[in-house]
Amino acid sequence: MWLSESQTLGNVLFLVGVLLIIGPQKTYIFFTRPNKRRGSFFLVLGVLLILSKWTFIGFLIESLGIIGLFGDFFGVAVQFLRSLPIVGPILSHPAVAPVVDRLAGIRVLPV
């Protein structure tokens, strides 16, 4: 019960945060782009399932929606994390970097 309530509050705060950061018109445009519609659908479906007390299934479907909506930003986030003092050297390590690049969808050009 507690997980469902905190998950619901997190969803509401996330959507309000996006709305406040980029504004109502740009939020509408972002969520209704043709290449983002599937992610928007899964996000809304996941939120509705969580509100209907189907917490775990809703969380999984909502996660698919978040990946569909914000998957393009993972590469940017990884590049930012690589500029940080402690995390950067770990993510840039030759054994770790190819795995992180593949997961984030970063394309490395051959030298």
mmCIF file with all atom_site columns, C-alpha atoms in Angstrom:
data_model
loop_
_atom_site.group_PDB
_atom_site.id
_atom_site.type_symbol
_atom_site.label_atom_id
_atom_site.label_alt_id
_atom_site.label_comp_id
_atom_site.label_asym_id
_atom_site.label_entity_id
_atom_site.label_seq_id
_atom_site.pdbx_PDB_ins_code
_atom_site.Cartn_x
_atom_site.Cartn_y
_atom_site.Cartn_z
_atom_site.occupancy
_atom_site.B_iso_or_equiv
_atom_site.pdbx_formal_charge
_atom_site.auth_seq_id
_atom_site.auth_comp_id
_atom_site.auth_asym_id
_atom_site.auth_atom_id
_atom_site.pdbx_PDB_model_num
ATOM 1   C CA . MET A 1 1   ? 0.000  0.000  0.000   1.00 0.00 ? 1   MET A CA 1
ATOM 2   C CA . TRP A 1 2   ? 2.737  2.462  0.964   1.00 0.00 ? 2   TRP A CA 1
ATOM 3   C CA . LEU A 1 3   ? 4.708  1.758  -2.214  1.00 0.00 ? 3   LEU A CA 1
ATOM 4   C CA . SER A 1 4   ? 1.682  2.508  -4.370  1.00 0.00 ? 4   SER A CA 1
ATOM 5   C CA . GLU A 1 5   ? 1.074  5.857  -2.652  1.00 0.00 ? 5   GLU A CA 1
ATOM 6   C CA . SER A 1 6   ? 4.712  6.944  -2.889  1.00 0.00 ? 6   SER A CA 1
ATOM 7   C CA . GLN A 1 7   ? 4.886  5.799  -6.521  1.00 0.00 ? 7   GLN A CA 1
ATOM 8   C CA . THR A 1 8   ? 1.769  7.818  -7.309  1.00 0.00 ? 8   THR A CA 1
ATOM 9   C CA . LEU A 1 9   ? 3.174  10.902 -5.599  1.00 0.00 ? 9   LEU A CA 1
ATOM 10  C CA . GLY A 1 10  ? 6.456  10.451 -7.495  1.00 0.00 ? 10  GLY A CA 1
ATOM 11  C CA . ASN A 1 11  ? 4.577  10.266 -10.804 1.00 0.00 ? 11  ASN A CA 1
ATOM 12  C CA . VAL A 1 12  ? 2.623  13.422 -10.062 1.00 0.00 ? 12  VAL A CA 1
ATOM 13  C CA . LEU A 1 13  ? 5.741  15.318 -8.985  1.00 0.00 ? 13  LEU A CA 1
ATOM 14  C CA . PHE A 1 14  ? 7.644  14.116 -12.065 1.00 0.00 ? 14  PHE A CA 1
ATOM 15  C CA . LEU A 1 15  ? 4.945  15.322 -14.459 1.00 0.00 ? 15  LEU A CA 1
ATOM 16  C CA . VAL A 1 16  ? 4.517  18.633 -12.626 1.00 0.00 ? 16  VAL A CA 1
ATOM 17  C CA . GLY A 1 17  ? 8.300  19.105 -12.699 1.00 0.00 ? 17  GLY A CA 1
ATOM 18  C CA . VAL A 1 18  ? 8.449  18.563 -16.458 1.00 0.00 ? 18  VAL A CA 1
ATOM 19  C CA . LEU A 1 19  ? 5.537  20.946 -16.881 1.00 0.00 ? 19  LEU A CA 1
ATOM 20  C CA . LEU A 1 20  ? 7.204  23.646 -14.770 1.00 0.00 ? 20  LEU A CA 1
ATOM 21  C CA . ILE A 1 21  ? 10.618 23.279 -16.391 1.00 0.00 ? 21  ILE A CA 1
ATOM 22  C CA . ILE A 1 22  ? 9.661  23.431 -20.062 1.00 0.00 ? 22  ILE A CA 1
ATOM 23  C CA . GLY A 1 23  ? 6.170  24.952 -19.921 1.00 0.00 ? 23  GLY A CA 1
ATOM 24  C CA . PRO A 1 24  ? 2.739  23.656 -20.866 1.00 0.00 ? 24  PRO A CA 1
ATOM 25  C CA . GLN A 1 25  ? 2.968  24.113 -24.638 1.00 0.00 ? 25  GLN A CA 1
ATOM 26  C CA . LYS A 1 26  ? 6.385  22.470 -25.003 1.00 0.00 ? 26  LYS A CA 1
ATOM 27  C CA . THR A 1 27  ? 5.328  19.666 -22.653 1.00 0.00 ? 27  THR A CA 1
ATOM 28  C CA . TYR A 1 28  ? 2.303  18.969 -24.841 1.00 0.00 ? 28  TYR A CA 1
ATOM 29  C CA . ILE A 1 29  ? 4.447  19.063 -27.983 1.00 0.00 ? 29  ILE A CA 1
ATOM 30  C CA . PHE A 1 30  ? 7.059  16.743 -26.431 1.00 0.00 ? 30  PHE A CA 1
ATOM 31  C CA . PHE A 1 31  ? 4.577  14.093 -25.298 1.00 0.00 ? 31  PHE A CA 1
ATOM 32  C CA . THR A 1 32  ? 2.554  14.134 -28.546 1.00 0.00 ? 32  THR A CA 1
ATOM 33  C CA . ARG A 1 33  ? 5.395  13.885 -31.084 1.00 0.00 ? 33  ARG A CA 1
ATOM 34  C CA . PRO A 1 34  ? 4.815  10.956 -33.450 1.00 0.00 ? 34  PRO A CA 1
ATOM 35  C CA . ASN A 1 35  ? 8.045  9.231  -32.359 1.00 0.00 ? 35  ASN A CA 1
ATOM 36  C CA . LYS A 1 36  ? 7.165  9.712  -28.650 1.00 0.00 ? 36  LYS A CA 1
ATOM 37  C CA . ARG A 1 37  ? 3.529  8.587  -28.724 1.00 0.00 ? 37  ARG A CA 1
ATOM 38  C CA . ARG A 1 38  ? 4.267  4.983  -27.776 1.00 0.00 ? 38  ARG A CA 1
ATOM 39  C CA . GLY A 1 39  ? 6.322  6.120  -24.790 1.00 0.00 ? 39  GLY A CA 1
ATOM 40  C CA . SER A 1 40  ? 3.584  8.555  -23.749 1.00 0.00 ? 40  SER A CA 1
ATOM 41  C CA . PHE A 1 41  ? 0.988  5.805  -24.012 1.00 0.00 ? 41  PHE A CA 1
ATOM 42  C CA . PHE A 1 42  ? 3.010  3.410  -21.847 1.00 0.00 ? 42  PHE A CA 1
ATOM 43  C CA . LEU A 1 43  ? 3.750  6.144  -19.298 1.00 0.00 ? 43  LEU A CA 1
ATOM 44  C CA . VAL A 1 44  ? 0.067  7.066  -18.939 1.00 0.00 ? 44  VAL A CA 1
ATOM 45  C CA . LEU A 1 45  ? -0.977 3.401  -18.875 1.00 0.00 ? 45  LEU A CA 1
ATOM 46  C CA . GLY A 1 46  ? 1.601  2.684  -16.171 1.00 0.00 ? 46  GLY A CA 1
ATOM 47  C CA . VAL A 1 47  ? 0.421  5.619  -14.064 1.00 0.00 ? 47  VAL A CA 1
ATOM 48  C CA . LEU A 1 48  ? -3.199 4.483  -14.418 1.00 0.00 ? 48  LEU A CA 1
ATOM 49  C CA . LEU A 1 49  ? -2.269 0.929  -13.406 1.00 0.00 ? 49  LEU A CA 1
ATOM 50  C CA . ILE A 1 50  ? -0.416 2.249  -10.360 1.00 0.00 ? 50  ILE A CA 1
ATOM 51  C CA . LEU A 1 51  ? -3.457 4.330  -9.397  1.00 0.00 ? 51  LEU A CA 1
ATOM 52  C CA . SER A 1 52  ? -5.561 1.164  -9.801  1.00 0.00 ? 52  SER A CA 1
ATOM 53  C CA . LYS A 1 53  ? -3.318 -0.651 -7.259  1.00 0.00 ? 53  LYS A CA 1
ATOM 54  C CA . TRP A 1 54  ? -1.491 -2.733 -9.910  1.00 0.00 ? 54  TRP A CA 1
ATOM 55  C CA . THR A 1 55  ? 1.785  -1.304 -8.659  1.00 0.00 ? 55  THR A CA 1
ATOM 56  C CA . PHE A 1 56  ? 4.383  -3.726 -9.982  1.00 0.00 ? 56  PHE A CA 1
ATOM 57  C CA . ILE A 1 57  ? 2.909  -4.164 -13.455 1.00 0.00 ? 57  ILE A CA 1
ATOM 58  C CA . GLY A 1 58  ? 2.273  -0.428 -13.646 1.00 0.00 ? 58  GLY A CA 1
ATOM 59  C CA . PHE A 1 59  ? 5.875  0.263  -12.677 1.00 0.00 ? 59  PHE A CA 1
ATOM 60  C CA . LEU A 1 60  ? 7.190  -2.038 -15.417 1.00 0.00 ? 60  LEU A CA 1
ATOM 61  C CA . ILE A 1 61  ? 4.957  -0.513 -18.091 1.00 0.00 ? 61  ILE A CA 1
ATOM 62  C CA . GLU A 1 62  ? 5.766  2.997  -16.888 1.00 0.00 ? 62  GLU A CA 1
ATOM 63  C CA . SER A 1 63  ? 9.483  2.165  -17.107 1.00 0.00 ? 63  SER A CA 1
ATOM 64  C CA . LEU A 1 64  ? 9.022  1.212  -20.761 1.00 0.00 ? 64  LEU A CA 1
ATOM 65  C CA . GLY A 1 65  ? 7.337  4.559  -21.298 1.00 0.00 ? 65  GLY A CA 1
ATOM 66  C CA . ILE A 1 66  ? 10.158 6.481  -19.643 1.00 0.00 ? 66  ILE A CA 1
ATOM 67  C CA . ILE A 1 67  ? 12.720 4.661  -21.774 1.00 0.00 ? 67  ILE A CA 1
ATOM 68  C CA . GLY A 1 68  ? 10.661 5.420  -24.870 1.00 0.00 ? 68  GLY A CA 1
ATOM 69  C CA . LEU A 1 69  ? 10.309 9.085  -23.973 1.00 0.00 ? 69  LEU A CA 1
ATOM 70  C CA . PHE A 1 70  ? 13.697 9.885  -22.520 1.00 0.00 ? 70  PHE A CA 1
ATOM 71  C CA . GLY A 1 71  ? 15.942 7.235  -24.097 1.00 0.00 ? 71  GLY A CA 1
ATOM 72  C CA . ASP A 1 72  ? 17.490 9.882  -26.352 1.00 0.00 ? 72  ASP A CA 1
ATOM 73  C CA . PHE A 1 73  ? 18.857 11.676 -23.288 1.00 0.00 ? 73  PHE A CA 1
ATOM 74  C CA . PHE A 1 74  ? 20.816 8.727  -21.880 1.00 0.00 ? 74  PHE A CA 1
ATOM 75  C CA . GLY A 1 75  ? 23.844 9.474  -24.045 1.00 0.00 ? 75  GLY A CA 1
ATOM 76  C CA . VAL A 1 76  ? 23.864 13.099 -22.911 1.00 0.00 ? 76  VAL A CA 1
ATOM 77  C CA . ALA A 1 77  ? 23.555 12.008 -19.275 1.00 0.00 ? 77  ALA A CA 1
ATOM 78  C CA . VAL A 1 78  ? 26.472 9.570  -19.623 1.00 0.00 ? 78  VAL A CA 1
ATOM 79  C CA . GLN A 1 79  ? 28.662 12.240 -21.216 1.00 0.00 ? 79  GLN A CA 1
ATOM 80  C CA . PHE A 1 80  ? 27.824 14.590 -18.334 1.00 0.00 ? 80  PHE A CA 1
ATOM 81  C CA . LEU A 1 81  ? 28.585 11.909 -15.742 1.00 0.00 ? 81  LEU A CA 1
ATOM 82  C CA . ARG A 1 82  ? 31.953 11.304 -17.402 1.00 0.00 ? 82  ARG A CA 1
ATOM 83  C CA . SER A 1 83  ? 32.884 14.927 -16.679 1.00 0.00 ? 83  SER A CA 1
ATOM 84  C CA . LEU A 1 84  ? 32.391 14.459 -12.918 1.00 0.00 ? 84  LEU A CA 1
ATOM 85  C CA . PRO A 1 85  ? 35.467 13.866 -10.744 1.00 0.00 ? 85  PRO A CA 1
ATOM 86  C CA . ILE A 1 86  ? 34.737 10.470 -9.143  1.00 0.00 ? 86  ILE A CA 1
ATOM 87  C CA . VAL A 1 87  ? 32.219 8.907  -11.517 1.00 0.00 ? 87  VAL A CA 1
ATOM 88  C CA . GLY A 1 88  ? 33.954 10.063 -14.719 1.00 0.00 ? 88  GLY A CA 1
ATOM 89  C CA . PRO A 1 89  ? 37.081 7.910  -14.480 1.00 0.00 ? 89  PRO A CA 1
ATOM 90  C CA . ILE A 1 90  ? 34.976 4.850  -13.641 1.00 0.00 ? 90  ILE A CA 1
ATOM 91  C CA . LEU A 1 91  ? 32.671 5.346  -16.649 1.00 0.00 ? 91  LEU A CA 1
ATOM 92  C CA . SER A 1 92  ? 35.666 6.091  -18.895 1.00 0.00 ? 92  SER A CA 1
ATOM 93  C CA . HIS A 1 93  ? 37.644 3.016  -17.833 1.00 0.00 ? 93  HIS A CA 1
ATOM 94  C CA . PRO A 1 94  ? 38.476 0.846  -20.896 1.00 0.00 ? 94  PRO A CA 1
ATOM 95  C CA . ALA A 1 95  ? 36.674 -2.176 -19.417 1.00 0.00 ? 95  ALA A CA 1
ATOM 96  C CA . VAL A 1 96  ? 33.531 -0.232 -18.479 1.00 0.00 ? 96  VAL A CA 1
ATOM 97  C CA . ALA A 1 97  ? 33.218 2.353  -21.288 1.00 0.00 ? 97  ALA A CA 1
ATOM 98  C CA . PRO A 1 98  ? 32.081 -0.013 -24.095 1.00 0.00 ? 98  PRO A CA 1
ATOM 99  C CA . VAL A 1 99  ? 29.334 -1.486 -21.922 1.00 0.00 ? 99  VAL A CA 1
ATOM 100 C CA . VAL A 1 100 ? 28.110 1.935  -20.777 1.00 0.00 ? 100 VAL A CA 1
ATOM 101 C CA . ASP A 1 101 ? 28.246 3.266  -24.344 1.00 0.00 ? 101 ASP A CA 1
ATOM 102 C CA . ARG A 1 102 ? 26.190 0.347  -25.625 1.00 0.00 ? 102 ARG A CA 1
ATOM 103 C CA . LEU A 1 103 ? 23.584 0.698  -22.866 1.00 0.00 ? 103 LEU A CA 1
ATOM 104 C CA . ALA A 1 104 ? 23.309 4.462  -23.398 1.00 0.00 ? 104 ALA A CA 1
ATOM 105 C CA . GLY A 1 105 ? 23.161 4.127  -27.177 1.00 0.00 ? 105 GLY A CA 1
ATOM 106 C CA . ILE A 1 106 ? 26.334 6.115  -27.770 1.00 0.00 ? 106 ILE A CA 1
ATOM 107 C CA . ARG A 1 107 ? 27.863 5.392  -31.152 1.00 0.00 ? 107 ARG A CA 1
ATOM 108 C CA . VAL A 1 108 ? 31.640 5.339  -31.099 1.00 0.00 ? 108 VAL A CA 1
ATOM 109 C CA . LEU A 1 109 ? 33.283 6.092  -34.432 1.00 0.00 ? 109 LEU A CA 1
ATOM 110 C CA . PRO A 1 110 ? 36.165 3.797  -35.423 1.00 0.00 ? 110 PRO A CA 1
ATOM 111 C CA . VAL A 1 111 ? 39.573 5.428  -35.432 1.00 0.00 ? 111 VAL A CA 1
#
